[in-house]
Coordinates of C-alpha atoms and ligand atoms in Angstrom, one line a residue:
X1 CA 167.9 105.2 81.1
X2 CA 167.9 108.3 78.9
X3 CA 167.6 111.4 81.1
X4 CA 170.8 112.6 82.7
X5 CA 171.0 111.6 86.4
X6 CA 172.5 114.3 88.6
X7 CA 173.6 113.3 92.1
X8 CA 175.8 111.0 94.2
X9 CA 174.8 107.4 94.7
X10 CA 176.4 104.9 97.2
X11 CA 176.0 101.2 96.4
X12 CA 176.7 98.8 99.2
X13 CA 177.6 95.3 97.8
X14 CA 179.7 94.6 94.8
X15 CA 178.0 91.4 93.6
X16 CA 176.2 91.3 90.3
X17 CA 173.2 93.3 91.6
X18 CA 175.5 96.1 92.9
X19 CA 177.6 96.1 89.7
X20 CA 174.6 96.1 87.3
X21 CA 173.1 99.1 89.2
X22 CA 176.5 100.8 89.1
X23 CA 176.9 100.5 85.3
X24 CA 173.3 101.7 84.7
X25 CA 173.5 104.7 87.0
X26 CA 177.1 105.7 86.1
X27 CA 176.2 105.6 82.4
X28 CA 173.2 107.7 83.2
X29 CA 175.5 110.4 84.6
X30 CA 175.3 109.7 88.4
X31 CA 178.5 109.8 90.6
X32 CA 178.6 106.2 91.8
X33 CA 180.6 104.6 94.5
X34 CA 180.5 100.9 95.2
X35 CA 181.6 99.6 98.6
X36 CA 182.4 95.8 98.7
X37 CA 183.4 94.2 102.0
X38 CA 185.3 91.2 100.4
X39 CA 188.8 91.5 99.0
X40 CA 187.4 91.2 95.4
X41 CA 184.2 92.1 93.6
X42 CA 181.5 89.6 92.4
X43 CA 180.0 88.1 95.6
X44 CA 178.6 84.6 94.8
X45 CA 179.3 85.1 91.1
X46 CA 183.1 84.9 91.7
X47 CA 185.1 82.1 90.0
X48 CA 188.1 80.5 91.5
X49 CA 190.9 80.3 88.9
X50 CA 193.7 77.8 89.4
X51 CA 196.0 75.9 87.1
X52 CA 193.9 76.7 84.0
X53 CA 190.7 75.5 85.7
X54 CA 187.7 77.8 86.4
X55 CA 185.6 76.8 89.4
X56 CA 182.4 78.8 89.9
X57 CA 180.9 78.7 93.4
X58 CA 178.7 75.7 92.7
X59 CA 177.1 75.0 89.3
X60 CA 176.2 78.3 87.6
X61 CA 174.1 78.5 84.4
X62 CA 172.9 81.6 82.7
X63 CA 169.2 81.3 81.6
X64 CA 168.9 82.3 77.9
X65 CA 165.4 83.7 78.5
X66 CA 166.2 85.4 81.9
X67 CA 166.6 89.0 83.0
X68 CA 170.4 88.7 83.7
X69 CA 171.2 87.7 80.1
X70 CA 168.8 90.4 78.8
X71 CA 170.5 93.1 80.9
X72 CA 174.1 91.9 80.0
X73 CA 173.1 92.1 76.3
X74 CA 171.5 95.5 76.7
X75 CA 174.6 96.9 78.5
X76 CA 176.9 95.3 75.9
X77 CA 178.8 93.2 78.5
X78 CA 180.7 90.5 76.6
X79 CA 180.5 86.8 77.4
X80 CA 180.7 83.5 75.6
X81 CA 179.9 79.9 76.4
X82 CA 178.0 76.8 75.3
X83 CA 174.5 75.5 75.7
X84 CA 174.2 73.0 78.5
X85 CA 173.5 70.1 76.1
X86 CA 175.0 66.9 77.5
X87 CA 174.7 64.1 75.1
X88 CA 173.8 61.6 77.8
X89 CA 171.5 62.6 80.7
X90 CA 170.6 60.3 83.5
X91 CA 168.0 60.2 86.2
X92 CA 169.0 58.8 89.6
X93 CA 166.2 56.7 91.0
X94 CA 166.5 54.1 93.8
X95 CA 170.3 54.2 93.6
X96 CA 170.4 53.4 89.9
X97 CA 170.8 55.4 86.7
X98 CA 168.0 55.6 84.2
X99 CA 167.5 57.6 81.0
X100 CA 166.4 61.1 81.9
X101 CA 163.3 61.8 79.8
X102 CA 164.6 65.1 78.4
X103 CA 163.6 64.5 74.8
X104 CA 161.2 62.2 73.0
X105 CA 163.9 59.6 72.2
X106 CA 165.0 59.4 75.8
X107 CA 161.4 59.4 77.0
X108 CA 160.6 56.3 74.8
X109 CA 163.7 54.5 76.1
X110 CA 163.5 55.3 79.8
X111 CA 162.6 52.7 82.3
X112 CA 161.6 55.3 84.8
X113 CA 158.0 55.6 83.6
X114 CA 155.4 53.2 82.4
X115 CA 153.5 53.9 79.1
X116 CA 150.7 55.8 80.9
X117 CA 153.1 58.1 82.7
X118 CA 155.1 58.7 79.5
X119 CA 151.9 60.0 77.8
X120 CA 151.0 62.1 80.8
X121 CA 154.5 63.5 81.1
X122 CA 154.5 64.8 77.5
X123 CA 151.0 66.3 78.0
X124 CA 152.1 68.1 81.3
X125 CA 155.3 69.5 79.8
X126 CA 153.3 70.8 76.8
X127 CA 150.9 72.5 79.2
X128 CA 153.8 74.1 81.1
X129 CA 155.6 75.3 77.9
X130 CA 152.3 76.9 76.7
X131 CA 152.1 78.8 80.0
X132 CA 150.0 77.8 83.0
X133 CA 148.1 80.0 85.5
X134 CA 148.5 78.5 88.9
X135 CA 147.6 79.5 92.4
X136 CA 149.0 78.4 95.8
X137 CA 152.1 76.4 96.4
X138 CA 154.0 74.1 93.9
X139 CA 153.1 71.2 96.3
X140 CA 149.4 72.1 96.0
X141 CA 149.6 72.3 92.2
X142 CA 151.3 68.9 92.1
X143 CA 148.7 67.4 94.5
X144 CA 146.0 68.6 92.1
X145 CA 147.6 66.8 89.1
X146 CA 147.1 63.4 90.9
X147 CA 150.4 62.0 89.6
X148 CA 152.0 58.6 90.2
X149 CA 154.9 58.8 92.8
X150 CA 157.6 58.6 90.2
X151 CA 156.0 61.3 88.0
X152 CA 155.5 63.6 90.9
X153 CA 159.1 63.1 92.0
X154 CA 160.2 63.8 88.4
X155 CA 158.3 67.1 88.2
X156 CA 159.7 68.1 91.7
X157 CA 163.2 67.3 90.3
X158 CA 162.5 69.5 87.2
X159 CA 161.4 72.3 89.6
X160 CA 164.6 71.9 91.6
X161 CA 166.8 71.9 88.5
X162 CA 165.0 74.9 87.0
X163 CA 164.7 77.1 90.1
X164 CA 167.5 75.7 92.2
X165 CA 165.1 75.4 95.1
X166 CA 163.8 72.5 97.2
X167 CA 160.7 73.8 99.0
X168 CA 157.6 72.8 97.0
X169 CA 155.3 73.5 100.0
X170 CA 156.6 77.1 100.3
X171 CA 157.3 78.0 96.7
X172 CA 154.8 79.8 94.5
X173 CA 153.4 77.4 91.8
X174 CA 153.2 80.2 89.3
X175 CA 156.8 81.3 89.9
X176 CA 158.3 77.8 89.5
X177 CA 156.1 76.8 86.5
X178 CA 157.2 80.0 84.8
X179 CA 160.8 79.2 85.7
X180 CA 160.6 75.6 84.3
X181 CA 159.2 77.0 81.1
X182 CA 162.1 79.5 80.9
X183 CA 164.7 76.8 81.8
X184 CA 163.4 74.5 79.1
X185 CA 164.3 77.3 76.7
X186 CA 168.0 76.7 77.4
X187 CA 170.9 77.7 79.6
X188 CA 174.5 78.6 79.0
X189 CA 177.7 77.5 80.8
X190 CA 180.2 80.4 80.5
X191 CA 183.7 80.2 79.2
X192 CA 186.0 81.2 82.1
X193 CA 183.1 81.1 84.6
X194 CA 180.9 83.8 86.0
X195 CA 183.9 86.0 86.9
X196 CA 184.0 87.0 83.3
X197 CA 180.6 88.7 83.8
X198 CA 181.9 90.3 87.1
X199 CA 185.0 91.6 85.3
X200 CA 182.9 92.9 82.3
X201 CA 180.5 94.7 84.6
X202 CA 183.3 96.2 86.7
X203 CA 185.1 97.4 83.6
X204 CA 181.9 99.0 82.2
X205 CA 181.2 100.7 85.6
X206 CA 184.8 102.1 85.8
X207 CA 184.7 103.3 82.2
X208 CA 181.6 105.3 83.1
X209 CA 183.3 106.9 86.0
X210 CA 182.1 104.7 88.9
X211 CA 184.5 104.2 91.9
X212 CA 184.6 100.6 93.0
X213 CA 186.2 99.9 96.4
X214 CA 186.8 96.3 97.4
X215 CA 187.8 95.5 101.0
X216 CA 185.5 98.3 102.1
X217 CA 183.0 97.0 104.7
X218 CA 180.1 99.2 105.5
X219 CA 179.0 99.1 109.1
X220 CA 176.1 101.4 109.2
X221 CA 173.7 103.4 106.9
X222 CA 172.1 106.5 108.2
X223 CA 169.2 108.3 106.5
X224 CA 168.8 111.9 107.3
X225 CA 166.2 113.9 105.5
X226 CA 166.9 113.5 101.8
X227 CA 170.5 112.4 102.2
X228 CA 172.1 109.1 103.3
X229 CA 175.5 108.3 104.8
X230 CA 177.4 105.1 104.8
X231 CA 179.9 104.5 107.7
X232 CA 182.8 102.2 106.9
X233 CA 184.7 99.9 109.2
X234 CA 187.8 102.1 108.7
X235 CA 185.9 105.0 110.4
X236 CA 185.3 107.0 107.2
X237 CA 181.8 108.4 106.3
X238 CA 180.5 108.9 102.8
X239 CA 177.4 111.0 102.1
X240 CA 175.2 110.6 99.0
X241 CA 171.8 111.6 97.6
X242 CA 170.7 107.9 97.5
X243 CA 172.0 104.6 98.7
X244 CA 171.3 101.1 97.3
X245 CA 171.8 98.1 99.6
X246 CA 172.7 95.3 97.1
X247 CA 173.2 92.4 99.5
X248 CA 171.2 89.8 101.5
X249 CA 168.2 90.8 103.7
X250 CA 170.0 90.0 107.0
X251 CA 173.0 92.1 106.1
X252 CA 170.8 95.0 104.9
X253 CA 168.7 94.9 108.0
X254 CA 171.8 94.9 110.2
X255 CA 173.2 98.0 108.5
X256 CA 170.0 100.0 109.0
X257 CA 168.4 98.8 112.2
X258 CA 166.2 101.9 112.3
X259 CA 164.3 100.8 109.1
X260 CA 161.4 98.7 110.4
X261 CA 160.4 97.4 106.9
X262 CA 163.9 95.9 106.4
X263 CA 163.7 94.1 109.7
X264 CA 160.4 92.5 108.6
X265 CA 161.8 91.5 105.2
X266 CA 164.9 89.9 106.9
X267 CA 162.6 87.9 109.1
X268 CA 160.3 86.8 106.3
X269 CA 162.8 86.0 103.5
X270 CA 163.3 82.3 103.0
X271 CA 166.9 81.5 101.9
X272 CA 167.5 78.7 99.4
X273 CA 170.7 76.7 100.3
X274 CA 172.8 74.1 98.6
X275 CA 175.9 71.9 99.2
X276 CA 178.3 71.7 96.3
X277 CA 181.4 69.8 95.4
X278 CA 183.2 71.5 92.5
X279 CA 185.8 69.2 90.9
X280 CA 188.7 69.9 88.6
X281 CA 189.8 66.6 87.0
X282 CA 192.8 65.6 84.9
X283 CA 190.3 64.1 82.5
X284 CA 186.8 62.6 82.6
X285 CA 187.0 58.9 83.6
X286 CA 186.0 56.4 80.9
X287 CA 182.3 55.6 81.0
X288 CA 181.4 58.7 83.0
X289 CA 178.0 60.3 82.4
X290 CA 177.8 64.0 81.6
X291 CA 174.7 64.9 83.4
X292 CA 172.5 63.3 86.1
X293 CA 169.5 64.5 88.1
X294 CA 168.3 63.0 91.3
X295 CA 164.6 62.0 91.1
X296 CA 164.1 60.5 94.6
X297 CA 166.9 62.6 96.1
X298 CA 167.7 66.3 95.5
X299 CA 171.0 65.8 93.7
X300 CA 172.6 67.4 90.6
X301 CA 175.6 66.3 88.6
X302 CA 176.9 68.0 85.5
X303 CA 180.1 68.2 83.4
X304 CA 180.3 72.0 82.8
X305 CA 183.5 71.8 80.8
X306 CA 181.7 69.7 78.2
X307 CA 180.0 72.9 76.9
X308 CA 182.3 75.8 78.1
X309 CA 186.0 76.5 78.3
X310 CA 186.6 75.9 82.0
X311 CA 189.6 73.4 82.0
X312 CA 192.9 73.1 80.3
X313 CA 193.1 70.8 77.2
X314 CA 191.9 67.3 78.2
X315 CA 190.8 68.4 81.7
X316 CA 187.3 68.4 83.1
X317 CA 185.2 70.5 85.5
X318 CA 182.3 68.8 87.1
X319 CA 179.8 70.2 89.6
X320 CA 177.9 68.0 92.0
X321 CA 175.3 69.6 94.3
X322 CA 172.5 68.9 96.7
X323 CA 169.5 71.2 96.9
X324 CA 168.8 71.5 100.6
X325 CA 165.2 71.4 101.7
X326 CA 164.0 74.9 102.6
X327 CA 164.7 75.7 106.3
X328 CA 167.4 73.1 106.7
X329 CA 171.2 73.4 106.9
X330 CA 174.0 71.2 105.7
X331 CA 174.4 67.7 107.3
X332 CA 177.6 66.4 108.8
X333 CA 178.3 64.1 105.8
X334 CA 177.4 66.8 103.2
X335 CA 180.6 66.2 101.1
X336 CA 180.7 62.4 101.5
X337 CA 177.1 62.3 100.2
X338 CA 178.1 64.3 97.1
X339 CA 181.2 62.1 96.6
X340 CA 179.0 59.0 96.5
X341 CA 176.8 60.7 93.8
X342 CA 180.0 61.2 91.8
X343 CA 180.9 57.6 92.4
X344 CA 177.6 56.4 90.9
X345 CA 177.7 58.8 87.9
X346 CA 181.5 58.8 87.0
X347 CA 183.2 55.9 88.7
X348 CA 187.0 56.2 88.7
X349 CA 187.0 60.0 89.3
X350 CA 188.9 59.9 92.6
X351 CA 192.2 59.1 91.1
X352 CA 191.9 61.9 88.6
X353 CA 191.1 64.7 91.0
X354 CA 193.4 67.8 90.6
X355 CA 191.5 70.3 92.8
X356 CA 188.2 70.7 94.6
X357 CA 186.0 73.3 96.2
X358 CA 183.6 72.2 98.9
X359 CA 180.6 74.4 99.8
X360 CA 178.3 73.5 102.6
X361 CA 174.9 75.3 103.1
X362 CA 175.8 78.0 100.6
X363 CA 173.0 80.5 100.0
X364 CA 171.9 80.2 96.4
X365 CA 169.2 82.7 96.7
X366 CA 168.2 85.0 99.6
X367 CA 164.5 84.8 98.9
X368 CA 162.4 81.9 97.6
X369 CA 159.4 83.2 95.7
X370 CA 156.7 82.2 98.2
X371 CA 153.1 81.5 97.4
X372 CA 151.8 83.3 100.4
X373 CA 153.8 86.5 100.4
X374 CA 155.3 88.8 97.7
X375 CA 159.0 89.7 97.8
X376 CA 159.7 93.3 98.7
X377 CA 160.0 96.1 96.1
X378 CA 163.2 98.1 95.6
X379 CA 161.8 101.1 97.5
X380 CA 161.3 101.2 101.2
X381 CA 158.2 103.2 102.4
X382 CA 159.8 104.0 105.7
X383 CA 163.3 105.0 104.3
X384 CA 163.0 107.3 101.3
X385 CA 166.3 107.6 99.5
X386 CA 167.3 104.1 100.5
X387 CA 166.8 101.3 98.0
X388 CA 167.3 97.5 97.9
X389 CA 168.4 95.0 95.2
X390 CA 169.3 91.4 95.2
X391 CA 168.0 87.9 94.6
X392 CA 165.3 88.4 97.2
X393 CA 163.8 91.6 95.8
X394 CA 161.1 92.2 93.3
X395 CA 158.7 90.0 91.4
X396 CA 160.8 89.0 88.4
X397 CA 162.3 85.5 88.0
X398 CA 164.5 83.6 90.4
X399 CA 168.2 83.6 91.5
X400 CA 170.5 85.8 89.5
X401 CA 167.7 86.9 87.2
X402 CA 166.0 88.4 90.2
X403 CA 169.2 90.0 91.3
X404 CA 169.6 91.6 87.8
X405 CA 166.0 92.6 87.4
X406 CA 165.9 94.3 90.9
X407 CA 169.2 96.0 90.2
X408 CA 167.7 97.7 87.1
X409 CA 164.5 98.6 89.0
X410 CA 166.5 100.1 91.8
X411 CA 168.6 102.1 89.3
X412 CA 165.4 103.4 87.7
X413 CA 163.9 104.3 91.1
X414 CA 167.1 106.1 92.1
X415 CA 167.0 108.1 88.8
X416 CA 163.4 109.1 89.6
X417 CA 164.3 110.0 93.2
X418 CA 167.3 112.2 92.1
X419 CA 165.1 113.9 89.5
X420 CA 162.6 114.9 92.2
X421 CA 165.5 116.0 94.4
X422 CA 166.9 118.1 91.5
X423 CA 163.5 119.8 90.9
X424 CA 163.3 120.5 94.7
X425 CA 166.8 122.0 94.6
X426 CA 166.0 124.2 91.6
X427 CA 162.7 125.5 93.1
Ligands
FAD501 C1 175.9 77.2 94.6 C2 175.2 78.3 93.8 C3 174.7 78.0 92.5 C4 174.1 79.0 91.8 N1 173.7 78.8 90.5 C5 173.0 79.7 89.8 C6 172.6 79.5 88.5 O1 172.9 78.4 87.9 N2 172.0 80.5 87.8 C7 171.6 81.7 88.4 O2 171.0 82.5 87.8 N3 172.1 82.0 89.7 C8 172.7 81.0 90.4 N4 173.2 81.3 91.7 C9 172.7 82.5 92.3 C10 173.6 83.7 91.9 O3 175.0 83.4 92.2 C11 173.2 84.8 92.9 O4 171.8 85.0 92.7 C12 173.9 86.2 92.5 O5 175.3 86.0 92.4 C13 173.5 87.1 93.6 O6 174.1 88.4 93.4 P1 173.9 89.6 94.4 O7 174.7 90.7 93.9 O8 172.4 89.8 94.6 O9 174.4 89.0 95.8 P2 175.9 88.6 96.3 O10 176.7 87.9 95.2 O11 175.7 87.9 97.6 O12 176.6 90.0 96.6 C14 176.4 90.8 97.7 C15 177.7 91.5 98.1 O13 177.5 92.3 99.2 C16 178.7 92.3 99.9 N5 178.4 92.8 101.3 C17 177.6 92.2 102.2 N6 177.6 93.0 103.3 C18 178.4 94.1 103.1 C19 178.8 95.2 103.8 N7 178.4 95.4 105.1 N8 179.6 96.1 103.2 C20 180.0 96.0 102.0 N9 179.7 94.9 101.2 C21 178.9 93.9 101.7 C22 179.1 90.8 99.9 O14 180.5 90.6 100.2 C23 178.8 90.4 98.5 O15 179.9 90.6 97.6 C24 173.9 80.3 92.4 C25 174.4 80.6 93.7 C26 175.0 79.6 94.4 C27 175.6 79.9 95.7

């Protein structure tokens, strides 16, 4: 953003979308105020720090080729970490561990596929890496490949791992194949967890003059002519030339019930949910695996402290998760199920547990990229001056990359809106 932005901007929501937009707009010259309902900034990117352990809210990896990393780099936000490169990676199939075919050596060794499937798997991955054009749902694309049951399940698992979503019949084939291609390019686990990104963004926003208020719940947003006003739970009102709602679609729709397009988006958005068991261990038990992916069940297991500084010397941080099928919520035995995955992959862990965090039906993303409907853009035709950002907005990427890309597009749209307002004022 090069031209100077003149005007006041309210941003509701202090997650990474709200913070990225705040940095961009404040650096551009706008007077920015962020209102965050929770006691701290960061939303789902917050990390729980305790006794030298850093526990993200479920497993979090930064995609090397994604929009979030691109924008962090462009804005000069510091972070460090290690590539998610476990030396041993397993597939869970019929209750047993097999080699996960993540490279040619593992593919040769794995008992998961017969020789015909091994050749087909390599060919399919090559096609995906080159870039595929696909229409319809991911399930439809998989049907068309006419795969053996284990190959189909393996590709579904790769889709779940890459896009964090378990809804092949709803998900756009193009979006998930692009996401798999990007994920194969590598991901980073971050030293100190994703809170380091939140802190870096908050510092950058403050240094540029933005006001960041945590514990400030907005109850209503009113758009009047060219101005908008946010009403806080404490009774105060804050007027601005533009407002960005950087939160989920249901929360945004509830704040502005008069905006019909937001009500439609809230109804149509398909949230992606997961259960997670985040474990801080005294040490990794002998014989534990570092990574495992469910092939016939939607499970994930990974030692994050193997690549990033997340635990004190000798300690370990492990994330176990279940990708919930689209449209379903957590089962009664959500945590027991994850514990038994941990029993299979790292027997002996229970005696070494120091701390845990249990997440049931956590929203990973507010908007699955559907094959039959585009996600909304950052501008709302029926509410000029009101903008949206988050992991359900815009056509770029998935999860945090969508949040980051939409935040930047919202900041750009606000800049254009304020430029037009400036011209109108001057005339
Ligand atoms: C288990 C799990 C694993 C994940 N793993 C990954 C991963 O590996 N890679 C990846 O890229 N992404 C991952 N994500 C997704 C990523 O965390 C989110 O996409 C991202 O943090 C969303 O940021 P956001 O700012 O859009 O939304 P949020 O973080 O939800 O922020 C919205 C903020 O708005 C605030 N708010 C809501 N209503 C109000 C109100 N009325 N007034 C004021 N404030 C309000 C909320 O308190 C919240 O802080 C994962 C998410 C989860 C849950």
